Amino acid sequence: MPGIVIVGAQWGDEGKGKITDLLAEHGDAVVRFQGGNNAGHTIVREGEEWKFHLIPSGILYPGKTCVIGNGVVIDPKVLIDELDGLRARRIDVSGLKISANAHLIMPYHLLLDSAGEARLGSLQIGTTRRGIGPCYADKAARLGIRVQDLLDEKILKKKIVAAMEPKRLSLRPHEKDPSLDLRAMTEEYLVFGHRLEQHIADTAKLMWELLQDGRKVIFEGAQGAMLDIDHGTYPFVTSSNPLSGAACVGAGVGPKDIDEIWGISKAYTTRVGAGPFPSELHEEMGDLIRQKGSEFGTTTGRPRRTGWLDIVALRYATRLNTLTALVLTKLDVLSGLDRIKVCTSYRGEEEAEFDDFPYHQTVLHHATAQFTELPGWKEDLGECRTLSDLPDAAREYIQFIEERSGAPVALIGVGPGREQVVWTAAGRASLVGPGAEAPAAA
Ligand code: IMP
């Protein structure tokens, strides 16, 4: 801190929400910088469950500033539902600030997302069908509707007409869909504008002011490195950049405002949607991890694909993000196994061996994982709070990951509860900085 970025180091769902929540307690502001309501996480606080898709969960701490940055795509209906849900549970939401420059997901984006997937048939990406891709496509085509447009009826209507015009052919099958009626859509979005107006702000300026003041800001990423539109397993990716570099552009700050970059990785791997996954498990072991780790999507409920930890991909994510630390979540899920496998290289066609993530899609699609086996442990980890509480084999596993990935482990998750974490010395030091007070071990 003061500027710490939290990113997913795998294919998303690494448990970023819980880590952001832990850090938010020590921070002043949390800002989301990319993605939209394709993301989702659940926070358990004193036995109460909270589900978030767009609003940073830092909103649960009174007095924290929570920002939805310009790089996020916002479905205003989902955002308003989330706000109403929080208000109904007596949460003060006045700290929420929404970038006037963020783009809006429109009804036609939802229809186009589903239609695009249907058209791809067996080649479909497995999107969350929340309109994310079509919304980012309009942003790049300069046909997007932004949050600030909600505040001007004339501009809003004009922009909707301009955005829909080139989509006429694709939207023809939905001609009668009431959500596409221009007048109804404009009116509905104007109402959204009135509801959100008090939160709309120049959030880039706000970030600058906070950082100038020496405030601690957490930049909360969504999805993960392997879903990055530039560096991930394209085209089986999301339509934004979940890498640390995007935190700057998506929040409106410069690279020098970032001090720490934490990558979150599960102790194994999961992926939702289609696309290559070299360390995937198909048989009983895959099922066991899915059940034990409750690997079902928060946003879509889809069962996640599961596999062993992939060090090739993790090292790639460490490099692309210049991670200063790794957080290893769900280590407890691996308890009870005799041996644990880790993917340490890929084998391509003609026996070619790859230690580094291959840039060519054909190589990746044919790659099979080569594994190193490590001893497992039987003990339940739920009560462990320090490294010395962990069984030797678990410590060996962590050390192996540190050495092979190239990033020190800062924090280890040993259960779903907020308190079920093990801080390492590296984690405490990087979180608080020299001379500051370290967070308690438990
Ligand atoms: P989209 O982001 O909805 O366009 O989906 C593109 C790909 O990213 C699909 O494979 C989704 O399953 C995946 N994806 C999007 N958001 C998440 C997430 O939050 N966690 C995991 N996978 C995601």
Tab-separated table of C-alpha atoms and ligand atoms in Angstrom:
chain	number	residue	atom	x	y	z
A	1	MET	CA	0.000	0.000	0.000
A	2	PRO	CA	-0.835	2.972	-0.657
A	3	GLY	CA	-1.622	1.663	-4.188
A	4	ILE	CA	-2.117	-2.114	-4.242
A	5	VAL	CA	-3.519	-4.008	-7.208
A	6	ILE	CA	-5.323	-7.318	-6.735
A	7	VAL	CA	-5.524	-9.460	-9.877
A	8	GLY	CA	-6.482	-12.992	-10.759
A	9	ALA	CA	-3.444	-15.070	-11.756
A	10	GLN	CA	-5.440	-17.887	-13.392
A	11	TRP	CA	-8.777	-18.097	-15.262
A	12	GLY	CA	-10.805	-16.090	-12.739
A	13	ASP	CA	-12.656	-17.208	-9.595
A	14	GLU	CA	-9.426	-17.326	-7.571
A	15	GLY	CA	-11.025	-15.725	-4.519
A	16	LYS	CA	-10.044	-12.103	-5.219
A	17	GLY	CA	-13.199	-10.907	-3.461
A	18	LYS	CA	-12.190	-12.338	-0.106
A	19	ILE	CA	-8.670	-10.920	-0.351
A	20	THR	CA	-9.912	-7.485	-1.420
A	21	ASP	CA	-12.305	-7.608	1.503
A	22	LEU	CA	-9.464	-8.421	3.922
A	23	LEU	CA	-7.296	-5.599	2.562
A	24	ALA	CA	-10.190	-3.135	2.415
A	25	GLU	CA	-10.222	-3.126	6.199
A	26	HIS	CA	-6.754	-1.523	6.101
A	27	GLY	CA	-7.472	0.691	3.077
A	28	ASP	CA	-9.314	3.921	2.399
A	29	ALA	CA	-10.739	3.207	-1.032
A	30	VAL	CA	-11.447	0.288	-3.366
A	31	VAL	CA	-11.715	0.776	-7.120
A	32	ARG	CA	-12.798	-1.678	-9.787
A	33	PHE	CA	-11.053	-1.086	-13.096
A	34	GLN	CA	-12.366	-3.566	-15.704
A	35	GLY	CA	-14.987	-6.211	-16.433
A	36	GLY	CA	-18.594	-5.956	-15.407
A	37	ASN	CA	-21.234	-8.169	-13.884
A	38	ASN	CA	-19.631	-11.198	-15.514
A	39	ALA	CA	-17.707	-11.186	-12.224
A	40	GLY	CA	-19.250	-12.113	-8.912
A	41	HIS	CA	-18.224	-13.006	-5.435
A	42	THR	CA	-19.744	-13.878	-2.116
A	43	ILE	CA	-18.548	-12.445	1.174
A	44	VAL	CA	-19.445	-14.033	4.493
A	45	ARG	CA	-19.372	-11.529	7.331
A	46	GLU	CA	-20.389	-12.605	10.841
A	47	GLY	CA	-22.502	-15.419	9.418
A	48	GLU	CA	-24.259	-13.134	6.928
A	49	GLU	CA	-23.843	-13.696	3.208
A	50	TRP	CA	-23.342	-10.861	0.721
A	51	LYS	CA	-23.209	-11.268	-3.050
A	52	PHE	CA	-21.492	-8.664	-5.214
A	53	HIS	CA	-21.251	-8.275	-8.979
A	54	LEU	CA	-20.364	-4.630	-9.582
A	55	ILE	CA	-19.990	-2.744	-6.316
A	56	PRO	CA	-16.697	-3.316	-4.473
A	57	SER	CA	-17.426	-5.249	-1.290
A	58	GLY	CA	-15.531	-2.512	0.602
A	59	ILE	CA	-18.928	-0.789	0.743
A	60	LEU	CA	-19.664	-2.947	3.817
A	61	TYR	CA	-17.087	-0.914	5.769
A	62	PRO	CA	-18.571	2.429	6.809
A	63	GLY	CA	-16.660	5.420	5.483
A	64	LYS	CA	-14.714	3.687	2.693
A	65	THR	CA	-14.827	5.134	-0.785
A	66	CYS	CA	-15.832	2.543	-3.386
A	67	VAL	CA	-15.319	3.373	-7.022
A	68	ILE	CA	-16.555	1.814	-10.238
A	69	GLY	CA	-13.863	3.033	-12.605
A	70	ASN	CA	-14.044	4.115	-16.231
A	71	GLY	CA	-12.737	0.731	-17.438
A	72	VAL	CA	-15.766	-1.145	-16.095
A	73	VAL	CA	-18.849	-1.879	-18.207
A	74	ILE	CA	-21.994	-1.312	-16.177
A	75	ASP	CA	-25.401	-2.878	-16.530
A	76	PRO	CA	-27.330	-0.122	-14.735
A	77	LYS	CA	-30.230	-2.405	-13.880
A	78	VAL	CA	-27.902	-4.823	-12.104
A	79	LEU	CA	-26.135	-1.955	-10.339
A	80	ILE	CA	-29.410	-0.437	-9.109
A	81	ASP	CA	-30.626	-3.841	-7.885
A	82	GLU	CA	-27.342	-4.258	-6.017
A	83	LEU	CA	-27.680	-0.781	-4.469
A	84	ASP	CA	-31.309	-1.412	-3.472
A	85	GLY	CA	-30.335	-4.745	-1.903
A	86	LEU	CA	-27.638	-3.062	0.179
A	87	ARG	CA	-29.920	-0.206	1.243
A	88	ALA	CA	-32.612	-2.710	2.267
A	89	ARG	CA	-30.012	-4.251	4.611
A	90	ARG	CA	-29.213	-0.801	6.021
A	91	ILE	CA	-25.813	-0.389	4.396
A	92	ASP	CA	-24.758	3.209	3.816
A	93	VAL	CA	-24.002	3.379	0.084
A	94	SER	CA	-23.096	7.073	-0.057
A	95	GLY	CA	-19.412	6.150	-0.504
A	96	LEU	CA	-20.070	4.668	-3.954
A	97	LYS	CA	-18.719	6.725	-6.855
A	98	ILE	CA	-19.338	5.787	-10.483
A	99	SER	CA	-17.142	7.034	-13.299
A	100	ALA	CA	-19.010	9.285	-15.719
A	101	ASN	CA	-16.853	7.734	-18.455
A	102	ALA	CA	-17.731	4.086	-17.772
A	103	HIS	CA	-19.676	2.404	-20.553
A	104	LEU	CA	-23.181	1.022	-20.181
A	105	ILE	CA	-24.478	-2.396	-21.094
A	106	MET	CA	-27.606	-1.874	-23.160
A	107	PRO	CA	-30.462	-4.342	-23.843
A	108	TYR	CA	-29.113	-4.998	-27.346
A	109	HIS	CA	-25.737	-6.023	-25.911
A	110	LEU	CA	-27.415	-8.828	-23.968
A	111	LEU	CA	-29.247	-10.050	-27.066
A	112	LEU	CA	-26.117	-9.857	-29.218
A	113	ASP	CA	-24.040	-11.768	-26.660
A	114	SER	CA	-26.481	-14.700	-26.688
A	115	ALA	CA	-26.981	-14.523	-30.462
A	116	GLY	CA	-23.202	-14.520	-31.012
A	117	GLU	CA	-22.793	-17.616	-28.883
A	118	ALA	CA	-25.667	-19.403	-30.621
A	119	ARG	CA	-24.103	-18.599	-33.999
A	120	LEU	CA	-20.776	-20.099	-32.945
A	121	GLY	CA	-22.478	-23.397	-32.103
A	122	SER	CA	-19.923	-25.952	-30.949
A	123	LEU	CA	-17.186	-23.289	-31.131
A	124	GLN	CA	-18.839	-21.055	-28.567
A	125	ILE	CA	-16.778	-19.296	-25.933
A	126	GLY	CA	-19.135	-19.993	-23.051
A	127	THR	CA	-19.594	-16.316	-22.151
A	128	THR	CA	-21.617	-15.312	-19.129
A	129	ARG	CA	-24.142	-13.790	-21.594
A	130	ARG	CA	-24.166	-10.548	-19.675
A	131	GLY	CA	-23.445	-8.431	-22.773
A	132	ILE	CA	-19.812	-7.799	-21.835
A	133	GLY	CA	-18.205	-8.491	-25.234
A	134	PRO	CA	-20.710	-6.485	-27.323
A	135	CYS	CA	-20.452	-3.552	-24.899
A	136	TYR	CA	-16.636	-3.410	-25.098
A	137	ALA	CA	-16.941	-3.812	-28.892
A	138	ASP	CA	-19.145	-0.696	-29.051
A	139	LYS	CA	-16.687	1.151	-26.815
A	140	ALA	CA	-13.857	0.396	-29.260
A	141	ALA	CA	-16.075	1.263	-32.233
A	142	ARG	CA	-16.909	4.585	-30.558
A	143	LEU	CA	-20.580	3.683	-30.482
A	144	GLY	CA	-20.800	3.199	-26.730
A	145	ILE	CA	-23.266	4.815	-24.346
A	146	ARG	CA	-21.518	6.178	-21.273
A	147	VAL	CA	-22.772	6.839	-17.764
A	148	GLN	CA	-22.696	10.603	-18.371
A	149	ASP	CA	-25.077	10.173	-21.338
A	150	LEU	CA	-27.802	9.154	-18.901
A	151	LEU	CA	-27.969	12.755	-17.753
A	152	ASP	CA	-28.967	14.222	-21.130
A	153	GLU	CA	-32.089	12.911	-22.834
A	154	LYS	CA	-31.286	14.322	-26.276
A	155	ILE	CA	-27.754	12.947	-26.370
A	156	LEU	CA	-28.873	9.608	-24.967
A	157	LYS	CA	-31.511	9.098	-27.658
A	158	LYS	CA	-29.157	10.190	-30.451
A	159	LYS	CA	-26.433	7.841	-29.281
A	160	ILE	CA	-28.789	4.874	-28.923
A	161	VAL	CA	-30.000	5.410	-32.500
A	162	ALA	CA	-26.413	5.630	-33.765
A	163	ALA	CA	-25.386	2.510	-31.833
A	164	MET	CA	-28.333	0.446	-33.043
A	165	GLU	CA	-28.111	1.433	-36.702
A	166	PRO	CA	-25.160	-0.830	-37.678
A	167	LYS	CA	-26.706	-3.701	-35.699
A	168	ARG	CA	-30.028	-3.658	-37.549
A	169	LEU	CA	-29.407	-6.884	-39.417
A	170	SER	CA	-28.250	-8.846	-36.381
A	171	LEU	CA	-31.119	-7.510	-34.285
A	172	ARG	CA	-33.788	-8.278	-36.904
A	173	PRO	CA	-34.846	-11.568	-35.229
A	174	HIS	CA	-35.494	-9.515	-32.063
A	175	GLU	CA	-37.469	-6.751	-33.792
A	176	LYS	CA	-40.499	-7.327	-31.591
A	177	ASP	CA	-38.526	-7.530	-28.368
A	178	PRO	CA	-39.983	-4.760	-26.128
A	179	SER	CA	-36.537	-4.098	-24.629
A	180	LEU	CA	-35.425	-2.754	-28.029
A	181	ASP	CA	-38.173	-0.141	-28.366
A	182	LEU	CA	-36.278	3.138	-28.692
A	183	ARG	CA	-38.636	5.246	-26.637
A	184	ALA	CA	-39.054	2.674	-23.845
A	185	MET	CA	-35.292	2.057	-23.731
A	186	THR	CA	-34.481	5.778	-23.566
A	187	GLU	CA	-37.033	6.327	-20.821
A	188	GLU	CA	-35.837	3.353	-18.827
A	189	TYR	CA	-32.207	4.502	-19.039
A	190	LEU	CA	-33.139	8.087	-18.100
A	191	VAL	CA	-34.767	6.709	-14.955
A	192	PHE	CA	-31.561	4.742	-14.267
A	193	GLY	CA	-29.698	8.030	-14.673
A	194	HIS	CA	-31.868	9.741	-12.053
A	195	ARG	CA	-31.332	6.842	-9.667
A	196	LEU	CA	-27.556	6.864	-10.125
A	197	GLU	CA	-26.947	10.598	-10.472
A	198	GLN	CA	-25.843	11.175	-6.878
A	199	HIS	CA	-23.034	8.626	-7.362
A	200	ILE	CA	-21.726	9.829	-10.755
A	201	ALA	CA	-18.354	11.560	-10.487
A	202	ASP	CA	-15.007	12.362	-12.084
A	203	THR	CA	-13.492	9.292	-10.464
A	204	ALA	CA	-10.038	9.683	-12.064
A	205	LYS	CA	-9.721	13.030	-10.300
A	206	LEU	CA	-10.994	11.492	-7.090
A	207	MET	CA	-8.353	8.735	-7.335
A	208	TRP	CA	-5.655	11.355	-7.882
A	209	GLU	CA	-6.778	13.306	-4.835
A	210	LEU	CA	-6.858	10.190	-2.657
A	211	LEU	CA	-3.390	9.088	-3.760
A	212	GLN	CA	-1.964	12.609	-3.403
A	213	ASP	CA	-3.271	12.565	0.159
A	214	GLY	CA	-1.370	9.339	0.824
A	215	ARG	CA	-4.571	7.310	1.162
A	216	LYS	CA	-4.454	3.555	0.708
A	217	VAL	CA	-6.206	2.507	-2.473
A	218	ILE	CA	-6.987	-1.063	-3.505
A	219	PHE	CA	-7.408	-1.677	-7.225
A	220	GLU	CA	-9.717	-4.672	-7.557
A	221	GLY	CA	-9.375	-6.721	-10.744
A	222	ALA	CA	-11.989	-9.095	-12.123
A	223	GLN	CA	-11.443	-12.384	-14.025
A	224	GLY	CA	-7.805	-13.448	-14.427
A	225	ALA	CA	-4.641	-13.231	-16.536
A	226	MET	CA	-5.487	-16.219	-18.707
A	227	LEU	CA	-8.765	-14.541	-19.715
A	228	ASP	CA	-6.963	-11.353	-20.803
A	229	ILE	CA	-8.026	-10.280	-24.296
A	230	ASP	CA	-4.396	-9.655	-25.353
A	231	HIS	CA	-2.396	-12.242	-23.427
A	232	GLY	CA	-4.933	-14.924	-22.538
A	233	THR	CA	-6.155	-17.980	-24.404
A	234	TYR	CA	-7.766	-15.930	-27.200
A	235	PRO	CA	-10.531	-16.184	-28.401
A	236	PHE	CA	-11.575	-18.018	-25.223
A	237	VAL	CA	-11.134	-14.895	-23.130
A	238	THR	CA	-13.149	-12.005	-21.788
A	239	SER	CA	-13.235	-8.678	-23.636
A	240	SER	CA	-11.097	-6.613	-21.258
A	241	ASN	CA	-7.612	-6.701	-19.717
A	242	PRO	CA	-7.637	-8.282	-16.249
A	243	LEU	CA	-3.876	-7.619	-15.932
A	244	SER	CA	-2.316	-5.177	-13.472
A	245	GLY	CA	-1.387	-2.776	-16.281
A	246	ALA	CA	-5.067	-2.175	-16.910
A	247	ALA	CA	-5.566	-0.952	-13.345
A	248	CYS	CA	-3.993	2.356	-14.360
A	249	VAL	CA	-6.041	2.992	-17.472
A	250	GLY	CA	-9.244	1.583	-16.013
A	251	ALA	CA	-9.066	3.745	-12.905
A	252	GLY	CA	-7.361	6.782	-14.426
A	253	VAL	CA	-4.035	6.768	-12.541
A	254	GLY	CA	-0.416	6.470	-13.660
A	255	PRO	CA	1.862	3.420	-13.202
A	256	LYS	CA	3.825	5.227	-10.491
A	257	ASP	CA	0.739	5.211	-8.284
A	258	ILE	CA	0.986	1.438	-7.946
A	259	ASP	CA	3.223	0.097	-5.163
A	260	GLU	CA	2.190	-3.536	-4.806
A	261	ILE	CA	0.688	-6.087	-7.170
A	262	TRP	CA	-0.800	-9.193	-5.639
A	263	GLY	CA	-1.821	-12.103	-7.843
A	264	ILE	CA	-4.435	-14.469	-6.483
A	265	SER	CA	-4.237	-18.152	-7.357
A	266	LYS	CA	-6.058	-21.156	-6.047
A	267	ALA	CA	-3.910	-24.047	-4.826
A	268	TYR	CA	-5.298	-25.861	-7.884
A	269	THR	CA	-6.891	-24.563	-11.097
A	270	THR	CA	-10.438	-23.951	-12.303
A	271	ARG	CA	-11.915	-22.563	-15.472
A	272	VAL	CA	-15.482	-21.825	-16.621
A	273	GLY	CA	-16.393	-21.674	-20.261
A	274	ALA	CA	-14.579	-23.251	-23.184
A	275	GLY	CA	-10.917	-23.081	-24.171
A	276	PRO	CA	-7.601	-24.807	-23.541
A	277	PHE	CA	-6.817	-26.007	-20.018
A	278	PRO	CA	-3.736	-28.268	-20.118
A	279	SER	CA	-3.801	-29.398	-16.474
A	280	GLU	CA	-7.532	-30.234	-16.501
A	281	LEU	CA	-8.751	-33.292	-14.588
A	282	HIS	CA	-11.591	-35.243	-16.144
A	283	GLU	CA	-12.148	-38.219	-13.883
A	284	GLU	CA	-12.912	-38.759	-10.213
A	285	MET	CA	-10.197	-36.418	-8.959
A	286	GLY	CA	-11.710	-33.536	-10.943
A	287	ASP	CA	-15.102	-34.222	-9.376
A	288	LEU	CA	-13.626	-34.511	-5.910
A	289	ILE	CA	-11.993	-31.084	-6.174
A	290	ARG	CA	-15.181	-29.597	-7.654
A	291	GLN	CA	-17.284	-30.889	-4.757
A	292	LYS	CA	-14.777	-30.161	-1.998
A	293	GLY	CA	-14.016	-26.697	-3.333
A	294	SER	CA	-17.689	-25.910	-4.164
A	295	GLU	CA	-16.591	-25.051	-7.670
A	296	PHE	CA	-19.817	-23.725	-9.133
A	297	GLY	CA	-20.000	-20.207	-10.623
A	298	THR	CA	-21.324	-17.321	-8.480
A	299	THR	CA	-22.665	-15.519	-11.543
A	300	THR	CA	-24.028	-18.339	-13.690
A	301	GLY	CA	-24.059	-21.354	-11.334
A	302	ARG	CA	-22.151	-23.366	-13.957
A	303	PRO	CA	-19.941	-26.213	-12.682
A	304	ARG	CA	-16.323	-25.154	-13.063
A	305	ARG	CA	-13.761	-27.287	-14.854
A	306	THR	CA	-11.051	-28.347	-12.402
A	307	GLY	CA	-7.386	-29.306	-12.648
A	308	TRP	CA	-4.043	-29.376	-10.876
A	309	LEU	CA	-2.111	-26.183	-10.328
A	310	ASP	CA	-0.479	-25.048	-13.577
A	311	ILE	CA	2.907	-23.483	-12.817
A	312	VAL	CA	3.584	-22.709	-16.487
A	313	ALA	CA	0.488	-20.501	-16.587
A	314	LEU	CA	1.186	-19.097	-13.109
A	315	ARG	CA	4.725	-18.076	-14.035
A	316	TYR	CA	3.317	-16.403	-17.157
A	317	ALA	CA	0.794	-14.489	-15.022
A	318	THR	CA	3.543	-13.504	-12.570
A	319	ARG	CA	5.586	-12.044	-15.407
A	320	LEU	CA	2.741	-10.284	-17.231
A	321	ASN	CA	1.568	-8.632	-14.035
A	322	THR	CA	5.001	-8.130	-12.429
A	323	LEU	CA	3.499	-9.622	-9.295
A	324	THR	CA	5.133	-8.536	-6.065
A	325	ALA	CA	3.353	-11.327	-4.190
A	326	LEU	CA	1.118	-14.323	-4.607
A	327	VAL	CA	-1.907	-15.239	-2.548
A	328	LEU	CA	-2.692	-18.929	-2.495
A	329	THR	CA	-6.356	-19.615	-1.799
A	330	LYS	CA	-8.232	-22.800	-0.900
A	331	LEU	CA	-5.181	-24.781	0.190
A	332	ASP	CA	-7.489	-26.658	2.592
A	333	VAL	CA	-9.324	-28.232	-0.377
A	334	LEU	CA	-6.229	-30.346	-1.119
A	335	SER	CA	-6.117	-31.918	2.368
A	336	GLY	CA	-6.553	-35.681	2.450
A	337	LEU	CA	-4.675	-36.518	-0.758
A	338	ASP	CA	-1.718	-38.944	-0.756
A	339	ARG	CA	0.058	-37.141	-3.589
A	340	ILE	CA	-0.472	-33.755	-5.197
A	341	LYS	CA	0.438	-33.085	-8.805
A	342	VAL	CA	1.664	-29.784	-10.185
A	343	CYS	CA	1.929	-29.052	-13.897
A	344	THR	CA	5.518	-27.892	-14.404
A	345	SER	CA	5.799	-28.014	-18.205
A	346	TYR	CA	3.751	-28.707	-21.325
A	347	ARG	CA	4.513	-31.311	-23.946
A	348	GLY	CA	3.544	-30.359	-27.484
A	349	GLU	CA	3.422	-32.418	-30.640
A	350	GLU	CA	6.631	-34.257	-31.579
A	351	GLU	CA	7.626	-34.373	-27.909
A	352	ALA	CA	8.546	-30.659	-27.757
A	353	GLU	CA	8.736	-29.525	-24.139
A	354	PHE	CA	7.587	-26.038	-23.048
A	355	ASP	CA	8.578	-24.454	-19.743
A	356	ASP	CA	7.157	-21.126	-20.851
A	357	PHE	CA	3.587	-20.466	-21.860
A	358	PRO	CA	3.480	-20.993	-25.655
A	359	TYR	CA	2.398	-17.986	-27.692
A	360	HIS	CA	0.966	-20.068	-30.521
A	361	GLN	CA	-2.623	-21.232	-30.105
A	362	THR	CA	-2.058	-24.493	-32.005
A	363	VAL	CA	0.754	-25.467	-29.642
A	364	LEU	CA	-1.394	-24.643	-26.636
A	365	HIS	CA	-4.427	-26.531	-27.925
A	366	HIS	CA	-2.332	-29.684	-28.348
A	367	ALA	CA	-0.275	-29.284	-25.198
A	368	THR	CA	-0.461	-31.962	-22.545
A	369	ALA	CA	0.575	-31.169	-19.008
A	370	GLN	CA	3.721	-32.743	-17.560
A	371	PHE	CA	3.458	-33.157	-13.822
A	372	THR	CA	5.752	-33.138	-10.821
A	373	GLU	CA	4.365	-35.085	-7.869
A	374	LEU	CA	4.651	-33.824	-4.318
A	375	PRO	CA	3.621	-35.477	-1.062
A	376	GLY	CA	0.127	-34.654	0.193
A	377	TRP	CA	-1.084	-34.173	3.749
A	378	LYS	CA	-4.043	-35.530	5.708
A	379	GLU	CA	-4.589	-32.802	8.287
A	380	ASP	CA	-7.465	-30.369	8.175
A	381	LEU	CA	-6.015	-26.857	7.753
A	382	GLY	CA	-9.037	-24.850	8.901
A	383	GLU	CA	-7.499	-23.864	12.239
A	384	CYS	CA	-3.993	-23.024	10.958
A	385	ARG	CA	-3.068	-19.359	11.388
A	386	THR	CA	0.720	-19.365	11.021
A	387	LEU	CA	3.089	-21.126	8.661
A	388	SER	CA	4.328	-23.337	11.493
A	389	ASP	CA	0.750	-24.588	12.080
A	390	LEU	CA	0.743	-26.084	8.585
A	391	PRO	CA	1.854	-29.691	7.978
A	392	ASP	CA	5.382	-30.077	6.525
A	393	ALA	CA	4.014	-31.270	3.175
A	394	ALA	CA	1.778	-28.184	2.850
A	395	ARG	CA	4.745	-25.913	3.564
A	396	GLU	CA	6.784	-27.826	0.993
A	397	TYR	CA	3.987	-27.313	-1.542
A	398	ILE	CA	3.952	-23.539	-0.876
A	399	GLN	CA	7.730	-23.328	-1.151
A	400	PHE	CA	7.654	-25.236	-4.447
A	401	ILE	CA	5.103	-22.754	-5.854
A	402	GLU	CA	7.139	-19.749	-4.668
A	403	GLU	CA	10.328	-21.070	-6.254
A	404	ARG	CA	8.741	-22.066	-9.552
A	405	SER	CA	6.436	-19.066	-9.998
A	406	GLY	CA	8.991	-16.471	-8.990
A	407	ALA	CA	6.759	-14.587	-6.542
A	408	PRO	CA	6.766	-14.799	-2.736
A	409	VAL	CA	3.571	-16.055	-1.105
A	410	ALA	CA	1.990	-13.326	1.043
A	411	LEU	CA	-1.145	-15.007	2.270
A	412	ILE	CA	-2.676	-18.482	2.261
A	413	GLY	CA	-6.379	-19.279	2.441
A	414	VAL	CA	-7.277	-22.271	4.613
A	415	GLY	CA	-11.075	-22.063	4.679
A	416	PRO	CA	-14.033	-19.934	3.590
A	417	GLY	CA	-14.137	-17.790	6.749
A	418	ARG	CA	-12.596	-14.342	6.808
A	419	GLU	CA	-10.279	-15.326	9.645
A	420	GLN	CA	-9.157	-18.550	7.943
A	421	VAL	CA	-5.909	-17.199	6.506
A	422	VAL	CA	-2.203	-17.557	7.175
A	423	TRP	CA	-0.148	-14.376	6.730
A	424	THR	CA	3.505	-14.842	5.858
A	425	ALA	CA	6.218	-12.397	6.879
A	426	ALA	CA	6.484	-11.271	3.237
A	427	GLY	CA	2.754	-10.590	3.172
A	428	ARG	CA	2.739	-8.479	6.294
A	429	ALA	CA	5.752	-6.501	5.181
A	430	SER	CA	4.411	-5.729	1.718
A	431	LEU	CA	0.977	-4.829	3.014
A	432	VAL	CA	1.969	-2.316	5.635
A	433	GLY	CA	5.300	-1.018	4.347
A	434	PRO	CA	8.323	-0.239	6.450
A	435	GLY	CA	7.665	1.163	9.904
A	436	ALA	CA	3.912	0.622	9.846
A	437	GLU	CA	1.974	-1.630	12.135
A	438	ALA	CA	1.587	-5.212	10.919
A	439	PRO	CA	-1.827	-6.897	10.816
A	440	ALA	CA	-2.355	-9.488	13.525
A	441	ALA	CA	-1.486	-13.075	12.644
A	442	ALA	CA	-5.063	-14.250	13.073
B	1	IMP	P1	-17.650	-12.906	-20.917
B	1	IMP	O1	-16.691	-12.167	-20.046
B	1	IMP	O2	-19.023	-13.020	-20.336
B	1	IMP	O3	-17.650	-12.388	-22.325
B	1	IMP	O4	-17.111	-14.419	-21.020
B	1	IMP	C1	-15.896	-14.739	-21.695
B	1	IMP	C2	-15.166	-15.869	-20.979
B	1	IMP	O5	-14.701	-15.375	-19.729
B	1	IMP	C3	-16.023	-17.083	-20.661
B	1	IMP	O6	-15.200	-18.232	-20.719
B	1	IMP	C4	-16.453	-16.855	-19.227
B	1	IMP	O7	-16.760	-18.054	-18.558
B	1	IMP	C5	-15.190	-16.211	-18.667
B	1	IMP	N1	-15.446	-15.347	-17.514
B	1	IMP	C6	-15.971	-14.095	-17.522
B	1	IMP	N2	-16.049	-13.617	-16.276
B	1	IMP	C7	-15.563	-14.560	-15.461
B	1	IMP	C8	-15.332	-14.622	-14.051
B	1	IMP	O8	-15.612	-13.694	-13.281
B	1	IMP	N3	-14.791	-15.774	-13.597
B	1	IMP	C9	-14.453	-16.799	-14.407
B	1	IMP	N4	-14.621	-16.780	-15.720
B	1	IMP	C10	-15.177	-15.666	-16.256
